[in-house]
Amino acid sequence: MVNLGAGGTGRRQRWADRQNARLRQEHEASLRRWQSEAELNEHYHALAIGARPLGPDQAPARLGLGEGEELYWTGSGAVLVECAEPVRMFRPGHTAYSPARRGGAYAPLYYDADASRDRGRVVVTDQRVLFIGGHIDRTWPYAALTGLVHSHRGAMTLMRVSHRQADSGLALDQRSGDEFRFYLSLAMAAARGDRPGFVAHLAKTVAGHLGERPAPPRHVWPRQAPAAATAAATWLRRSCFGPPGATTARQAVPVLIMAMIALWAGVVLMPGAADPAGRPAPAAAAGTPGPTPGPTPGPTPGVTAQGGPSPKRSPKRSPVRSPERSPEPERGPERSATPAGSPAWGSPSPSAVAADPAAYCEDLQNPWGYTFCDGEPITEPDAAFCDYFECVKNFWQSKGYVVQCEDGTFSKAGGRGGACVQHGGEKRTLYQEG
């Protein structure tokens, strides 16, 4: 048997210690996310078993309960939303609900001010969902319900009934939205006389999630460290071009600097070139005397910075650029195309380039369909986002769209202040799959 633990001193031991520390941190973060989902699943499973209808005295004043109708939930601050175009819906049923939003009738949903019709209270009974607004009342009877869809990044639910042409629904705050979805699913199961089936669905969800507990990381031994030459090459590559996944701008800056140094050296060492003080080079001074002495002009400003060809740059993936910009090489006296005082938004500058697409589109496991590939920038992440991913301290106080920092944490860019200032800088943007 090969003893992989042998040779655990010096560089190899330090490498193994770093790898094991990184693997432990990743496992602990995955375990925290898993534990958060497990607690959520168990909470709603227990609630489905023990929940009972509310008393008639807890019903809103304007609500008239029908004969045999039971009240399950009521909440305030709901916004009535109406869709101008049809929305892709899911069939109502047990599988449409998932506490952690890892399956079921969830999709990206957005609405603007034009879609808002009224604000008021929402009531869930075992026969219908009722909105009681300041100007509009609306009912969605379960008997006429043909489709529904939940937003997996917000707290909005759209419903389709057979007797109404336009799709409509409700938007609530995050906590009320989670409760509304649960009690809506529970009440519909009660209306079908299949509440035990809904409880069994949640029990299956709990059991399935328990089997997904993250396994402990493998231990890395010193003997597995790369050879010294390989390690040196890796260190040199990281020092010059940044870590894996670094932006193309971060990788291009050292190349541009080296190209400028080589160009400057070629100009200075060229026969007949003048030294920085403007005096002739020794080879030229040894020849025939020149014309009447006079001031010798120095190099033209900006020639060195603009003399070489600019490297090709790929366009930035996101349509909106973060205010935190990558460093650019110095340029000559070139007028900017952006007027003074204009905001730093709009078309990407030549230095705002994207990283290798393969590094952007790595697999990102999460229940909401967030990805580093193409999609829409995320300005309102799910309320459980920081339970699933590691966020910076002031994540929820920040404004803008979600980005990943160089150290792996998540922050927001586009609001006041720079993103990831204390976390190695901005690495890449997180998107919502279309």
Short mmCIF file of C-alpha atoms in Angstrom, two decimals:
data_model
loop_
_atom_site.label_atom_id
_atom_site.label_comp_id
_atom_site.label_asym_id
_atom_site.label_seq_id
_atom_site.Cartn_x
_atom_site.Cartn_y
_atom_site.Cartn_z
CA MET A 1 0.00 0.00 0.00
CA VAL A 2 1.27 3.45 -0.88
CA ASN A 3 1.64 5.76 2.12
CA LEU A 4 0.16 9.01 0.86
CA GLY A 5 0.88 10.71 4.15
CA ALA A 6 4.62 10.42 3.76
CA GLY A 7 6.66 13.44 2.85
CA GLY A 8 4.35 15.81 4.75
CA THR A 9 6.81 18.63 5.29
CA GLY A 10 7.55 21.91 3.61
CA ARG A 11 5.80 22.99 0.44
CA ARG A 12 3.74 19.82 -0.02
CA GLN A 13 2.37 19.97 3.52
CA ARG A 14 1.41 23.63 3.14
CA TRP A 15 -0.33 22.83 -0.15
CA ALA A 16 -2.27 19.96 1.46
CA ASP A 17 -3.27 22.17 4.42
CA ARG A 18 -4.62 24.84 2.08
CA GLN A 19 -6.58 22.31 0.02
CA ASN A 20 -8.10 20.68 3.10
CA ALA A 21 -9.07 24.06 4.57
CA ARG A 22 -10.78 25.06 1.32
CA LEU A 23 -12.66 21.76 1.08
CA ARG A 24 -13.81 22.07 4.70
CA GLN A 25 -15.13 25.60 4.11
CA GLU A 26 -17.03 24.53 0.99
CA HIS A 27 -18.52 21.54 2.83
CA GLU A 28 -19.59 23.68 5.79
CA ALA A 29 -21.32 26.17 3.47
CA SER A 30 -23.12 23.35 1.63
CA LEU A 31 -24.13 21.81 4.95
CA ARG A 32 -25.60 25.11 6.17
CA ARG A 33 -27.67 25.45 3.01
CA TRP A 34 -28.83 21.86 3.27
CA GLN A 35 -29.76 22.29 6.94
CA SER A 36 -31.77 25.43 6.17
CA GLU A 37 -33.78 23.59 3.51
CA ALA A 38 -34.27 20.58 5.79
CA GLU A 39 -35.71 22.77 8.56
CA LEU A 40 -38.03 24.49 6.07
CA ASN A 41 -39.33 21.18 4.71
CA GLU A 42 -39.89 19.74 8.19
CA HIS A 43 -41.66 22.91 9.38
CA TYR A 44 -44.25 22.85 6.60
CA HIS A 45 -44.68 19.08 6.85
CA ALA A 46 -45.54 19.41 10.54
CA LEU A 47 -47.82 22.37 9.78
CA ALA A 48 -49.69 20.36 7.14
CA ILE A 49 -50.37 17.68 9.74
CA GLY A 50 -51.52 20.00 12.53
CA ALA A 51 -53.07 23.02 10.76
CA ARG A 52 -56.76 23.63 11.50
CA PRO A 53 -59.26 26.08 9.95
CA LEU A 54 -59.63 29.48 11.60
CA GLY A 55 -62.76 30.55 13.43
CA PRO A 56 -65.43 32.72 11.75
CA ASP A 57 -64.53 35.58 14.11
CA GLN A 58 -61.12 35.85 12.40
CA ALA A 59 -62.63 36.53 8.97
CA PRO A 60 -62.42 40.09 7.52
CA ALA A 61 -65.51 42.26 7.94
CA ARG A 62 -66.49 42.23 4.25
CA LEU A 63 -66.07 38.48 3.85
CA GLY A 64 -69.24 36.43 3.75
CA LEU A 65 -68.46 32.75 4.23
CA GLY A 66 -70.71 30.35 2.37
CA GLU A 67 -72.43 27.38 3.91
CA GLY A 68 -69.81 24.88 5.07
CA GLU A 69 -66.94 27.13 3.90
CA GLU A 70 -63.90 27.13 6.21
CA LEU A 71 -61.29 29.88 6.54
CA TYR A 72 -57.63 28.78 6.38
CA TRP A 73 -55.56 31.95 6.09
CA THR A 74 -55.83 35.71 5.76
CA GLY A 75 -53.17 38.36 5.16
CA SER A 76 -52.82 42.05 4.38
CA GLY A 77 -50.69 44.13 2.03
CA ALA A 78 -51.52 42.08 -1.07
CA VAL A 79 -51.28 43.64 -4.54
CA LEU A 80 -53.73 42.59 -7.25
CA VAL A 81 -51.78 41.97 -10.48
CA GLU A 82 -53.36 41.52 -13.91
CA CYS A 83 -51.50 40.21 -16.96
CA ALA A 84 -51.87 41.77 -20.40
CA GLU A 85 -50.76 38.54 -22.10
CA PRO A 86 -51.23 34.84 -21.24
CA VAL A 87 -48.62 33.31 -18.92
CA ARG A 88 -47.38 29.71 -18.97
CA MET A 89 -49.19 27.95 -16.14
CA PHE A 90 -48.90 24.62 -14.30
CA ARG A 91 -51.68 22.22 -13.41
CA PRO A 92 -52.91 22.68 -9.81
CA GLY A 93 -52.03 19.78 -7.53
CA HIS A 94 -49.78 18.55 -4.73
CA THR A 95 -46.63 18.63 -6.85
CA ALA A 96 -47.15 22.33 -7.63
CA TYR A 97 -45.90 23.17 -4.12
CA SER A 98 -42.32 22.89 -2.85
CA PRO A 99 -41.28 24.59 0.43
CA ALA A 100 -37.71 25.19 -0.80
CA ARG A 101 -38.84 25.92 -4.39
CA ARG A 102 -36.71 23.12 -5.82
CA GLY A 103 -39.51 21.89 -8.05
CA GLY A 104 -43.19 22.39 -8.67
CA ALA A 105 -45.02 25.29 -10.32
CA TYR A 106 -42.22 27.87 -10.05
CA ALA A 107 -40.99 30.18 -12.81
CA PRO A 108 -39.40 33.65 -13.25
CA LEU A 109 -42.19 36.21 -12.81
CA TYR A 110 -41.99 40.00 -12.86
CA TYR A 111 -44.53 42.79 -12.87
CA ASP A 112 -44.35 46.55 -13.21
CA ALA A 113 -46.56 49.36 -11.94
CA ASP A 114 -48.86 49.12 -14.98
CA ALA A 115 -49.87 45.58 -13.98
CA SER A 116 -50.92 46.61 -10.45
CA ARG A 117 -54.66 47.13 -10.10
CA ASP A 118 -55.35 47.51 -6.36
CA ARG A 119 -54.03 46.81 -2.88
CA GLY A 120 -55.84 45.08 -0.02
CA ARG A 121 -56.35 41.83 1.93
CA VAL A 122 -56.30 38.24 0.72
CA VAL A 123 -58.36 35.38 2.13
CA VAL A 124 -57.85 31.63 1.56
CA THR A 125 -60.74 29.25 2.24
CA ASP A 126 -61.38 25.64 1.27
CA GLN A 127 -63.45 26.86 -1.69
CA ARG A 128 -61.72 29.94 -3.12
CA VAL A 129 -59.09 32.67 -2.91
CA LEU A 130 -60.61 36.11 -2.37
CA PHE A 131 -58.95 39.52 -2.76
CA ILE A 132 -60.66 42.41 -0.93
CA GLY A 133 -59.21 45.69 -2.18
CA GLY A 134 -59.92 49.36 -1.81
CA HIS A 135 -61.68 49.50 -5.20
CA ILE A 136 -61.74 45.94 -6.57
CA ASP A 137 -62.79 42.57 -5.16
CA ARG A 138 -61.74 39.42 -7.02
CA THR A 139 -62.37 35.71 -6.50
CA TRP A 140 -60.57 32.61 -7.81
CA PRO A 141 -62.84 29.58 -7.14
CA TYR A 142 -60.98 26.25 -6.96
CA ALA A 143 -63.71 24.61 -9.04
CA ALA A 144 -62.84 26.93 -11.96
CA LEU A 145 -59.05 26.98 -11.41
CA THR A 146 -57.25 25.62 -14.48
CA GLY A 147 -53.66 26.75 -13.86
CA LEU A 148 -51.30 28.52 -11.48
CA VAL A 149 -47.66 29.55 -11.29
CA HIS A 150 -45.47 30.86 -8.45
CA SER A 151 -42.50 33.18 -8.73
CA HIS A 152 -39.37 31.40 -7.49
CA ARG A 153 -37.48 34.67 -6.90
CA GLY A 154 -40.28 36.76 -5.38
CA ALA A 155 -43.61 36.28 -3.65
CA MET A 156 -46.11 36.43 -6.51
CA THR A 157 -48.68 33.82 -7.55
CA LEU A 158 -50.72 33.99 -10.76
CA MET A 159 -53.95 32.00 -11.21
CA ARG A 160 -56.12 31.22 -14.22
CA VAL A 161 -59.84 30.51 -13.99
CA SER A 162 -62.06 29.27 -16.78
CA HIS A 163 -64.61 32.11 -16.59
CA ARG A 164 -62.09 35.00 -16.85
CA GLN A 165 -60.08 35.84 -19.97
CA ALA A 166 -57.07 37.61 -18.41
CA ASP A 167 -54.68 35.89 -16.02
CA SER A 168 -54.34 37.60 -12.66
CA GLY A 169 -52.90 36.97 -9.23
CA LEU A 170 -51.41 38.37 -6.06
CA ALA A 171 -48.04 39.77 -5.00
CA LEU A 172 -47.18 39.82 -1.29
CA ASP A 173 -44.12 40.36 0.87
CA GLN A 174 -41.74 37.41 1.15
CA ARG A 175 -42.96 35.99 4.47
CA SER A 176 -46.66 36.39 3.66
CA GLY A 177 -46.03 34.94 0.20
CA ASP A 178 -44.52 31.73 1.64
CA GLU A 179 -47.49 31.29 4.01
CA PHE A 180 -49.99 32.04 1.24
CA ARG A 181 -48.53 29.38 -1.06
CA PHE A 182 -48.61 26.76 1.67
CA TYR A 183 -52.18 27.46 2.80
CA LEU A 184 -53.38 27.72 -0.80
CA SER A 185 -52.00 24.23 -1.48
CA LEU A 186 -53.42 22.90 1.80
CA ALA A 187 -56.87 24.42 1.16
CA MET A 188 -57.03 23.05 -2.39
CA ALA A 189 -56.14 19.59 -1.05
CA ALA A 190 -58.91 19.93 1.54
CA ALA A 191 -61.35 20.99 -1.20
CA ARG A 192 -60.50 17.80 -3.13
CA GLY A 193 -60.82 15.74 0.04
CA ASP A 194 -57.17 14.71 -0.32
CA ARG A 195 -55.40 16.41 2.57
CA PRO A 196 -53.60 13.13 3.50
CA GLY A 197 -52.19 13.09 -0.03
CA PHE A 198 -50.74 16.58 0.46
CA VAL A 199 -49.18 15.51 3.78
CA ALA A 200 -47.69 12.45 2.05
CA HIS A 201 -46.25 14.70 -0.69
CA LEU A 202 -44.45 16.82 1.92
CA ALA A 203 -43.24 13.71 3.76
CA LYS A 204 -41.73 12.47 0.50
CA THR A 205 -40.07 15.86 0.02
CA VAL A 206 -38.54 15.66 3.51
CA ALA A 207 -37.26 12.11 2.97
CA GLY A 208 -35.81 12.92 -0.45
CA HIS A 209 -33.96 15.94 0.89
CA LEU A 210 -32.49 13.96 3.79
CA GLY A 211 -30.81 11.72 1.24
CA GLU A 212 -29.08 14.76 -0.29
CA ARG A 213 -27.02 15.61 2.80
CA PRO A 214 -23.57 16.75 1.59
CA ALA A 215 -20.91 14.09 2.12
CA PRO A 216 -17.74 15.01 4.06
CA PRO A 217 -14.90 16.15 1.79
CA ARG A 218 -12.11 13.80 0.83
CA HIS A 219 -8.82 14.32 2.63
CA VAL A 220 -5.91 15.63 0.57
CA TRP A 221 -2.45 14.27 1.38
CA PRO A 222 0.95 15.98 0.91
CA ARG A 223 2.04 13.29 -1.57
CA GLN A 224 -0.75 14.46 -3.88
CA ALA A 225 0.80 17.92 -4.26
CA PRO A 226 1.95 18.83 -7.79
CA ALA A 227 5.64 18.80 -8.63
CA ALA A 228 7.68 21.90 -7.80
CA ALA A 229 7.94 22.94 -11.46
CA THR A 230 4.18 22.59 -11.93
CA ALA A 231 3.50 24.54 -8.74
CA ALA A 232 5.88 27.31 -9.84
CA ALA A 233 4.20 27.52 -13.24
CA THR A 234 0.77 27.68 -11.58
CA TRP A 235 1.94 30.44 -9.21
CA LEU A 236 3.42 32.42 -12.11
CA ARG A 237 0.24 32.06 -14.16
CA ARG A 238 -1.96 33.17 -11.24
CA SER A 239 0.33 36.11 -10.50
CA CYS A 240 0.27 37.31 -14.10
CA PHE A 241 -3.24 36.41 -15.21
CA GLY A 242 -5.24 36.07 -11.98
CA PRO A 243 -7.07 33.04 -10.55
CA PRO A 244 -9.29 30.76 -12.67
CA GLY A 245 -12.40 32.68 -13.73
CA ALA A 246 -10.69 36.08 -13.65
CA THR A 247 -12.04 38.60 -16.12
CA THR A 248 -10.34 39.01 -19.48
CA ALA A 249 -9.48 42.57 -18.49
CA ARG A 250 -7.66 41.25 -15.42
CA GLN A 251 -5.78 38.79 -17.63
CA ALA A 252 -5.02 41.33 -20.36
CA VAL A 253 -3.52 44.07 -18.16
CA PRO A 254 -0.17 42.27 -17.50
CA VAL A 255 0.12 41.43 -21.21
CA LEU A 256 -0.43 45.07 -22.16
CA ILE A 257 2.12 46.24 -19.61
CA MET A 258 4.75 43.83 -20.94
CA ALA A 259 3.97 44.89 -24.53
CA MET A 260 4.37 48.57 -23.59
CA ILE A 261 7.70 47.85 -21.87
CA ALA A 262 8.95 45.96 -24.94
CA LEU A 263 7.82 48.78 -27.23
CA TRP A 264 9.50 51.40 -25.06
CA ALA A 265 12.72 49.38 -24.98
CA GLY A 266 12.66 49.07 -28.77
CA VAL A 267 12.25 52.84 -29.21
CA VAL A 268 15.00 53.68 -26.71
CA LEU A 269 17.50 51.17 -28.13
CA MET A 270 16.81 52.10 -31.76
CA PRO A 271 19.93 53.58 -33.47
CA GLY A 272 19.82 57.38 -33.41
CA ALA A 273 17.18 57.49 -30.69
CA ALA A 274 17.39 60.29 -28.15
CA ASP A 275 17.73 59.61 -24.45
CA PRO A 276 15.00 60.82 -22.07
CA ALA A 277 16.85 64.16 -21.53
CA GLY A 278 16.71 64.99 -25.26
CA ARG A 279 20.48 64.55 -25.88
CA PRO A 280 21.64 62.56 -28.96
CA ALA A 281 22.53 58.93 -28.39
CA PRO A 282 26.33 58.20 -28.22
CA ALA A 283 26.35 56.53 -31.65
CA ALA A 284 24.91 59.65 -33.26
CA ALA A 285 27.21 62.02 -31.31
CA ALA A 286 30.33 60.32 -32.71
CA GLY A 287 29.43 61.19 -36.32
CA THR A 288 29.67 64.40 -38.37
CA PRO A 289 28.61 67.51 -36.48
CA GLY A 290 25.07 68.47 -37.22
CA PRO A 291 23.58 71.87 -38.00
CA THR A 292 23.57 74.90 -35.76
CA PRO A 293 22.99 73.84 -32.14
CA GLY A 294 19.42 74.27 -30.97
CA PRO A 295 16.89 72.65 -28.69
CA THR A 296 16.36 68.99 -29.60
CA PRO A 297 12.67 68.02 -29.39
CA GLY A 298 11.81 65.11 -27.07
CA PRO A 299 9.48 62.23 -27.88
CA THR A 300 5.95 63.16 -28.95
CA PRO A 301 3.53 62.67 -26.05
CA GLY A 302 1.27 59.64 -26.39
CA VAL A 303 3.23 57.90 -29.16
CA THR A 304 4.42 55.06 -26.92
CA ALA A 305 1.01 54.37 -25.39
CA GLN A 306 -0.78 54.29 -28.74
CA GLY A 307 1.96 52.92 -31.01
CA GLY A 308 1.18 49.19 -30.64
CA PRO A 309 -1.97 47.42 -31.83
CA SER A 310 -4.75 47.05 -29.28
CA PRO A 311 -5.51 43.44 -28.28
CA LYS A 312 -8.86 42.01 -29.31
CA ARG A 313 -11.43 42.14 -26.58
CA SER A 314 -14.64 40.17 -26.28
CA PRO A 315 -17.87 42.03 -25.39
CA LYS A 316 -19.10 42.06 -21.81
CA ARG A 317 -21.87 39.53 -21.02
CA SER A 318 -24.06 41.81 -18.94
CA PRO A 319 -25.87 44.73 -20.62
CA VAL A 320 -25.22 46.87 -17.54
CA ARG A 321 -21.69 47.57 -16.37
CA SER A 322 -20.79 47.68 -12.72
CA PRO A 323 -19.41 51.01 -11.48
CA GLU A 324 -16.39 49.10 -10.19
CA ARG A 325 -14.13 49.09 -13.26
CA SER A 326 -11.09 47.01 -14.06
CA PRO A 327 -7.77 48.89 -14.26
CA GLU A 328 -6.85 50.15 -17.73
CA PRO A 329 -3.41 50.88 -19.19
CA GLU A 330 -2.53 54.53 -19.58
CA ARG A 331 -3.48 56.08 -22.91
CA GLY A 332 -2.43 59.15 -24.81
CA PRO A 333 -4.35 62.44 -24.92
CA GLU A 334 -7.51 60.93 -26.36
CA ARG A 335 -10.88 62.68 -26.01
CA SER A 336 -13.58 60.63 -24.33
CA ALA A 337 -16.75 59.92 -26.27
CA THR A 338 -18.80 60.26 -23.05
CA PRO A 339 -19.70 63.86 -22.10
CA ALA A 340 -18.41 65.15 -18.79
CA GLY A 341 -20.75 64.42 -15.91
CA SER A 342 -22.47 61.51 -17.68
CA PRO A 343 -23.19 58.39 -15.60
CA ALA A 344 -20.97 55.34 -16.04
CA TRP A 345 -23.79 53.21 -17.49
CA GLY A 346 -24.39 52.17 -21.09
CA SER A 347 -22.17 50.39 -23.56
CA PRO A 348 -19.20 48.53 -22.07
CA SER A 349 -15.84 50.25 -22.32
CA PRO A 350 -12.96 48.41 -24.03
CA SER A 351 -11.64 47.31 -20.62
CA ALA A 352 -15.01 45.99 -19.39
CA VAL A 353 -14.68 42.60 -21.04
CA ALA A 354 -16.01 39.22 -19.97
CA ALA A 355 -14.04 36.25 -18.73
CA ASP A 356 -13.77 32.94 -20.55
CA PRO A 357 -17.37 31.71 -21.14
CA ALA A 358 -16.42 28.27 -19.86
CA ALA A 359 -15.45 29.80 -16.52
CA TYR A 360 -18.71 31.78 -16.38
CA CYS A 361 -21.02 28.89 -17.20
CA GLU A 362 -19.90 26.47 -14.53
CA ASP A 363 -22.64 24.39 -12.88
CA LEU A 364 -24.31 26.28 -10.01
CA GLN A 365 -26.66 24.13 -7.93
CA ASN A 366 -29.58 26.13 -6.46
CA PRO A 367 -33.38 25.89 -6.29
CA TRP A 368 -34.10 29.13 -8.17
CA GLY A 369 -32.41 28.66 -11.53
CA TYR A 370 -29.67 31.23 -10.86
CA THR A 371 -26.69 30.87 -13.20
CA PHE A 372 -23.48 32.55 -14.31
CA CYS A 373 -24.52 32.14 -17.97
CA ASP A 374 -26.91 34.28 -20.00
CA GLY A 375 -30.12 35.61 -18.45
CA GLU A 376 -31.47 38.62 -16.60
CA PRO A 377 -29.42 40.30 -13.83
CA ILE A 378 -30.95 39.58 -10.41
CA THR A 379 -31.98 42.68 -8.44
CA GLU A 380 -34.35 40.97 -6.00
CA PRO A 381 -32.85 37.62 -4.92
CA ASP A 382 -34.91 35.12 -3.00
CA ALA A 383 -35.28 35.71 0.74
CA ALA A 384 -33.40 32.46 1.44
CA PHE A 385 -30.52 33.42 -0.88
CA CYS A 386 -28.03 34.06 1.92
CA ASP A 387 -29.03 30.82 3.62
CA TYR A 388 -28.07 28.97 0.46
CA PHE A 389 -25.06 31.07 -0.61
CA GLU A 390 -22.44 32.94 1.42
CA CYS A 391 -23.18 36.68 1.29
CA VAL A 392 -21.23 39.77 2.35
CA LYS A 393 -22.22 41.35 5.66
CA ASN A 394 -24.33 44.21 4.23
CA PHE A 395 -25.87 42.21 1.35
CA TRP A 396 -29.52 43.04 2.08
CA GLN A 397 -28.75 46.73 2.69
CA SER A 398 -27.06 47.06 -0.72
CA LYS A 399 -28.76 47.98 -3.97
CA GLY A 400 -28.17 46.78 -7.50
CA TYR A 401 -27.81 43.36 -9.10
CA VAL A 402 -26.18 40.28 -7.56
CA VAL A 403 -22.51 39.57 -8.33
CA GLN A 404 -19.95 37.07 -7.06
CA CYS A 405 -16.76 38.40 -5.49
CA GLU A 406 -13.29 37.00 -6.10
CA ASP A 407 -13.36 35.19 -2.72
CA GLY A 408 -16.61 33.38 -3.61
CA THR A 409 -19.02 35.50 -1.56
CA PHE A 410 -21.97 37.31 -3.11
CA SER A 411 -22.66 41.05 -3.08
CA LYS A 412 -24.62 43.61 -5.11
CA ALA A 413 -23.29 45.98 -7.77
CA GLY A 414 -24.86 49.02 -9.35
CA GLY A 415 -25.97 50.84 -6.21
CA ARG A 416 -24.09 53.25 -3.96
CA GLY A 417 -20.49 52.29 -3.32
CA GLY A 418 -18.49 49.55 -5.01
CA ALA A 419 -19.33 45.89 -4.77
CA CYS A 420 -16.88 43.40 -3.23
CA VAL A 421 -14.52 46.16 -2.06
CA GLN A 422 -13.30 44.06 0.88
CA HIS A 423 -13.62 40.72 -0.91
CA GLY A 424 -11.06 40.90 -3.71
CA GLY A 425 -13.21 42.81 -6.19
CA GLU A 426 -16.07 41.84 -8.47
CA LYS A 427 -15.68 38.51 -10.31
CA ARG A 428 -18.86 37.86 -12.31
CA THR A 429 -22.60 38.59 -12.49
CA LEU A 430 -25.32 36.18 -11.37
CA TYR A 431 -28.27 35.80 -13.74
CA GLN A 432 -31.81 34.44 -13.71
CA GLU A 433 -32.33 31.80 -16.38
CA GLY A 434 -34.83 32.84 -19.04
#
